[in-house]
């Protein structure tokens, strides 16, 4: 990458490990914190919140969860953590979520990425259950379920704007090597 960078600008989207390169990414901590604020504003202080911790190998998911926990800690009745040791396929995640829903009573369920959100929506549909879902996602299924009122609050990182900003940076002549 460094040898190419002398002639072509390099922009990372949602990848922040290499701080010497330009990175375009949303403020994932703020996304999680705002989602948590929505819970504390819309729900009672005795609500039970289940946080689905999947795909925690991604920094964005970890930061979103940290922001959410900071926003709701001490402001809700109970926080339950639902997680698997390793991420699986959609079917595996859906089955895991279905088992968690059946075995634990919750008022609110929170997800932080497209795959987990879609799996949760599938699980709720398969079980013919409703729950108050608060999610971070850009999937079509999530957006559709906002309009169907299956998702109470959806934080939607604007991938189009990130791509646009990245392209504008790359096309700016002063960034070429």
mmCIF file of C-alpha atoms in Angstrom:
data_model
loop_
_atom_site.group_PDB
_atom_site.id
_atom_site.type_symbol
_atom_site.label_atom_id
_atom_site.label_comp_id
_atom_site.label_asym_id
_atom_site.label_seq_id
_atom_site.Cartn_x
_atom_site.Cartn_y
_atom_site.Cartn_z
ATOM 1 C CA UNK A 1 0.000 0.000 0.000
ATOM 2 C CA UNK A 2 2.778 2.448 0.875
ATOM 3 C CA UNK A 3 4.460 2.065 -2.529
ATOM 4 C CA UNK A 4 1.144 2.682 -4.291
ATOM 5 C CA UNK A 5 0.401 5.649 -2.027
ATOM 6 C CA UNK A 6 3.192 7.674 -3.632
ATOM 7 C CA UNK A 7 1.023 8.097 -6.731
ATOM 8 C CA UNK A 8 -2.518 7.311 -5.632
ATOM 9 C CA UNK A 9 -4.249 8.558 -2.486
ATOM 10 C CA UNK A 10 -5.385 5.745 -0.184
ATOM 11 C CA UNK A 11 -8.504 6.138 1.937
ATOM 12 C CA UNK A 12 -9.711 3.543 4.438
ATOM 13 C CA UNK A 13 -13.432 3.323 5.122
ATOM 14 C CA UNK A 14 -14.306 2.101 8.651
ATOM 15 C CA UNK A 15 -10.759 0.834 9.237
ATOM 16 C CA UNK A 16 -8.758 2.830 11.766
ATOM 17 C CA UNK A 17 -5.757 0.653 12.699
ATOM 18 C CA UNK A 18 -3.300 2.466 10.443
ATOM 19 C CA UNK A 19 -3.464 6.034 11.717
ATOM 20 C CA UNK A 20 -0.972 7.328 9.114
ATOM 21 C CA UNK A 21 -3.618 6.892 6.401
ATOM 22 C CA UNK A 22 -6.860 8.782 5.947
ATOM 23 C CA UNK A 23 -9.881 7.004 7.380
ATOM 24 C CA UNK A 24 -13.528 7.905 6.873
ATOM 25 C CA UNK A 25 -15.756 6.356 9.555
ATOM 26 C CA UNK A 26 -18.780 7.225 11.685
ATOM 27 C CA UNK A 27 -18.404 7.977 15.392
ATOM 28 C CA UNK A 28 -19.380 4.492 16.551
ATOM 29 C CA UNK A 29 -19.229 5.359 20.260
ATOM 30 C CA UNK A 30 -21.665 8.256 19.683
ATOM 31 C CA UNK A 31 -23.965 5.978 17.666
ATOM 32 C CA UNK A 32 -24.172 3.548 20.596
ATOM 33 C CA UNK A 33 -24.543 6.344 23.129
ATOM 34 C CA UNK A 34 -27.426 7.931 21.175
ATOM 35 C CA UNK A 35 -29.110 4.542 20.918
ATOM 36 C CA UNK A 36 -28.804 4.209 24.701
ATOM 37 C CA UNK A 37 -30.220 7.688 25.212
ATOM 38 C CA UNK A 38 -33.217 6.679 23.088
ATOM 39 C CA UNK A 39 -33.812 3.727 25.411
ATOM 40 C CA UNK A 40 -33.650 5.856 28.561
ATOM 41 C CA UNK A 41 -35.942 8.491 27.018
ATOM 42 C CA UNK A 42 -38.546 6.068 25.609
ATOM 43 C CA UNK A 43 -38.620 3.282 28.196
ATOM 44 C CA UNK A 44 -39.255 3.080 31.941
ATOM 45 C CA UNK A 45 -36.388 2.876 34.405
ATOM 46 C CA UNK A 46 -37.315 -0.722 35.286
ATOM 47 C CA UNK A 47 -36.953 -2.036 31.739
ATOM 48 C CA UNK A 48 -34.859 -5.178 31.069
ATOM 49 C CA UNK A 49 -32.461 -4.644 28.171
ATOM 50 C CA UNK A 50 -30.857 -7.564 26.313
ATOM 51 C CA UNK A 51 -27.702 -6.617 24.419
ATOM 52 C CA UNK A 52 -26.746 -9.029 21.646
ATOM 53 C CA UNK A 53 -22.933 -8.990 21.536
ATOM 54 C CA UNK A 54 -22.083 -10.487 18.175
ATOM 55 C CA UNK A 55 -19.239 -9.674 15.773
ATOM 56 C CA UNK A 56 -17.162 -8.188 18.587
ATOM 57 C CA UNK A 57 -14.045 -8.694 16.488
ATOM 58 C CA UNK A 58 -15.073 -5.475 14.727
ATOM 59 C CA UNK A 59 -14.032 -2.228 16.427
ATOM 60 C CA UNK A 60 -17.234 -0.504 15.313
ATOM 61 C CA UNK A 61 -19.400 -3.038 17.168
ATOM 62 C CA UNK A 62 -17.278 -2.824 20.332
ATOM 63 C CA UNK A 63 -17.430 0.984 20.360
ATOM 64 C CA UNK A 64 -21.185 1.003 19.730
ATOM 65 C CA UNK A 65 -21.745 -1.386 22.625
ATOM 66 C CA UNK A 66 -19.508 0.666 24.932
ATOM 67 C CA UNK A 67 -21.414 3.849 24.062
ATOM 68 C CA UNK A 68 -24.753 2.141 24.684
ATOM 69 C CA UNK A 69 -23.644 0.702 28.028
ATOM 70 C CA UNK A 70 -22.306 4.097 29.160
ATOM 71 C CA UNK A 71 -25.661 5.693 28.298
ATOM 72 C CA UNK A 72 -27.911 3.144 30.053
ATOM 73 C CA UNK A 73 -25.814 1.965 33.003
ATOM 74 C CA UNK A 74 -27.749 2.714 36.207
ATOM 75 C CA UNK A 75 -30.714 4.088 34.228
ATOM 76 C CA UNK A 76 -32.493 0.839 33.382
ATOM 77 C CA UNK A 77 -33.707 -2.009 35.564
ATOM 78 C CA UNK A 78 -31.510 -4.805 34.252
ATOM 79 C CA UNK A 79 -28.960 -5.374 31.473
ATOM 80 C CA UNK A 80 -28.599 -8.872 30.038
ATOM 81 C CA UNK A 81 -25.753 -9.812 27.719
ATOM 82 C CA UNK A 82 -26.477 -12.334 24.966
ATOM 83 C CA UNK A 83 -23.314 -13.494 23.190
ATOM 84 C CA UNK A 84 -21.738 -16.487 21.571
ATOM 85 C CA UNK A 85 -18.044 -17.250 21.800
ATOM 86 C CA UNK A 86 -17.623 -16.968 18.027
ATOM 87 C CA UNK A 87 -19.693 -15.478 15.240
ATOM 88 C CA UNK A 88 -21.634 -17.927 13.105
ATOM 89 C CA UNK A 89 -23.725 -17.868 9.983
ATOM 90 C CA UNK A 90 -27.096 -16.133 9.854
ATOM 91 C CA UNK A 91 -28.872 -19.403 10.641
ATOM 92 C CA UNK A 92 -26.634 -20.122 13.619
ATOM 93 C CA UNK A 93 -27.052 -16.584 14.935
ATOM 94 C CA UNK A 94 -30.816 -16.735 14.411
ATOM 95 C CA UNK A 95 -31.114 -20.032 16.295
ATOM 96 C CA UNK A 96 -28.944 -18.666 19.121
ATOM 97 C CA UNK A 97 -31.154 -15.561 19.352
ATOM 98 C CA UNK A 98 -34.365 -17.618 19.252
ATOM 99 C CA UNK A 99 -33.133 -19.710 22.186
ATOM 100 C CA UNK A 100 -32.203 -16.571 24.135
ATOM 101 C CA UNK A 101 -35.613 -14.984 23.483
ATOM 102 C CA UNK A 102 -37.464 -18.105 24.614
ATOM 103 C CA UNK A 103 -35.342 -18.610 27.742
ATOM 104 C CA UNK A 104 -35.113 -15.021 29.040
ATOM 105 C CA UNK A 105 -37.810 -12.389 29.506
ATOM 106 C CA UNK A 106 -36.768 -8.995 28.145
ATOM 107 C CA UNK A 107 -38.446 -5.731 27.291
ATOM 108 C CA UNK A 108 -35.852 -4.355 24.855
ATOM 109 C CA UNK A 109 -33.356 -6.091 22.572
ATOM 110 C CA UNK A 110 -30.366 -4.208 21.113
ATOM 111 C CA UNK A 111 -28.188 -5.085 18.092
ATOM 112 C CA UNK A 112 -25.169 -3.299 16.584
ATOM 113 C CA UNK A 113 -24.708 -4.604 13.025
ATOM 114 C CA UNK A 114 -26.609 -5.704 9.917
ATOM 115 C CA UNK A 115 -26.195 -9.465 10.315
ATOM 116 C CA UNK A 116 -27.285 -9.572 13.938
ATOM 117 C CA UNK A 117 -30.194 -7.195 13.355
ATOM 118 C CA UNK A 118 -31.490 -9.261 10.433
ATOM 119 C CA UNK A 119 -31.073 -12.471 12.446
ATOM 120 C CA UNK A 120 -33.009 -10.954 15.353
ATOM 121 C CA UNK A 121 -35.836 -9.883 13.054
ATOM 122 C CA UNK A 122 -35.952 -13.382 11.541
ATOM 123 C CA UNK A 123 -35.988 -14.955 15.009
ATOM 124 C CA UNK A 124 -38.832 -12.718 16.188
ATOM 125 C CA UNK A 125 -40.818 -13.542 13.048
ATOM 126 C CA UNK A 126 -40.185 -17.302 13.421
ATOM 127 C CA UNK A 127 -41.331 -17.197 17.047
ATOM 128 C CA UNK A 128 -44.261 -14.914 16.186
ATOM 129 C CA UNK A 129 -43.118 -12.546 18.938
ATOM 130 C CA UNK A 130 -42.863 -8.808 19.229
ATOM 131 C CA UNK A 131 -40.154 -6.998 21.117
ATOM 132 C CA UNK A 132 -38.904 -3.450 21.358
ATOM 133 C CA UNK A 133 -35.889 -3.536 19.055
ATOM 134 C CA UNK A 134 -33.231 -0.822 19.109
ATOM 135 C CA UNK A 135 -30.656 -1.390 16.384
ATOM 136 C CA UNK A 136 -27.709 -0.113 14.386
ATOM 137 C CA UNK A 137 -28.035 -1.322 10.814
ATOM 138 C CA UNK A 138 -28.060 -0.300 7.177
ATOM 139 C CA UNK A 139 -29.853 -3.374 5.847
ATOM 140 C CA UNK A 140 -32.991 -3.139 3.753
ATOM 141 C CA UNK A 141 -34.718 -5.516 6.168
ATOM 142 C CA UNK A 142 -34.020 -3.175 9.091
ATOM 143 C CA UNK A 143 -35.315 -0.131 7.241
ATOM 144 C CA UNK A 144 -38.445 -2.034 6.165
ATOM 145 C CA UNK A 145 -39.043 -3.062 9.787
ATOM 146 C CA UNK A 146 -38.788 0.537 10.998
ATOM 147 C CA UNK A 147 -41.796 1.307 8.818
ATOM 148 C CA UNK A 148 -43.561 -1.843 10.076
ATOM 149 C CA UNK A 149 -42.824 -0.684 13.632
ATOM 150 C CA UNK A 150 -40.855 -3.867 14.481
ATOM 151 C CA UNK A 151 -37.813 -1.674 15.153
ATOM 152 C CA UNK A 152 -38.490 1.101 17.621
ATOM 153 C CA UNK A 153 -35.246 3.060 16.957
ATOM 154 C CA UNK A 154 -32.743 2.546 14.136
ATOM 155 C CA UNK A 155 -29.338 4.221 14.023
ATOM 156 C CA UNK A 156 -28.368 4.227 10.344
ATOM 157 C CA UNK A 157 -24.685 5.001 9.565
ATOM 158 C CA UNK A 158 -24.713 6.789 6.213
ATOM 159 C CA UNK A 159 -22.501 4.608 4.012
ATOM 160 C CA UNK A 160 -23.265 6.720 0.939
ATOM 161 C CA UNK A 161 -21.821 9.837 2.579
ATOM 162 C CA UNK A 162 -18.738 7.933 3.744
ATOM 163 C CA UNK A 163 -18.178 6.719 0.182
ATOM 164 C CA UNK A 164 -18.747 10.200 -1.202
ATOM 165 C CA UNK A 165 -16.290 11.778 1.253
ATOM 166 C CA UNK A 166 -13.723 9.088 0.438
ATOM 167 C CA UNK A 167 -14.082 9.674 -3.297
ATOM 168 C CA UNK A 168 -13.813 13.456 -2.850
ATOM 169 C CA UNK A 169 -10.645 13.013 -0.795
ATOM 170 C CA UNK A 170 -9.134 10.651 -3.374
ATOM 171 C CA UNK A 171 -9.986 12.986 -6.264
ATOM 172 C CA UNK A 172 -8.510 16.053 -4.579
ATOM 173 C CA UNK A 173 -5.187 16.617 -6.385
ATOM 174 C CA UNK A 174 -3.371 17.784 -3.264
ATOM 175 C CA UNK A 175 -3.767 14.264 -1.789
ATOM 176 C CA UNK A 176 -1.977 12.559 -4.687
ATOM 177 C CA UNK A 177 1.634 11.530 -4.081
#
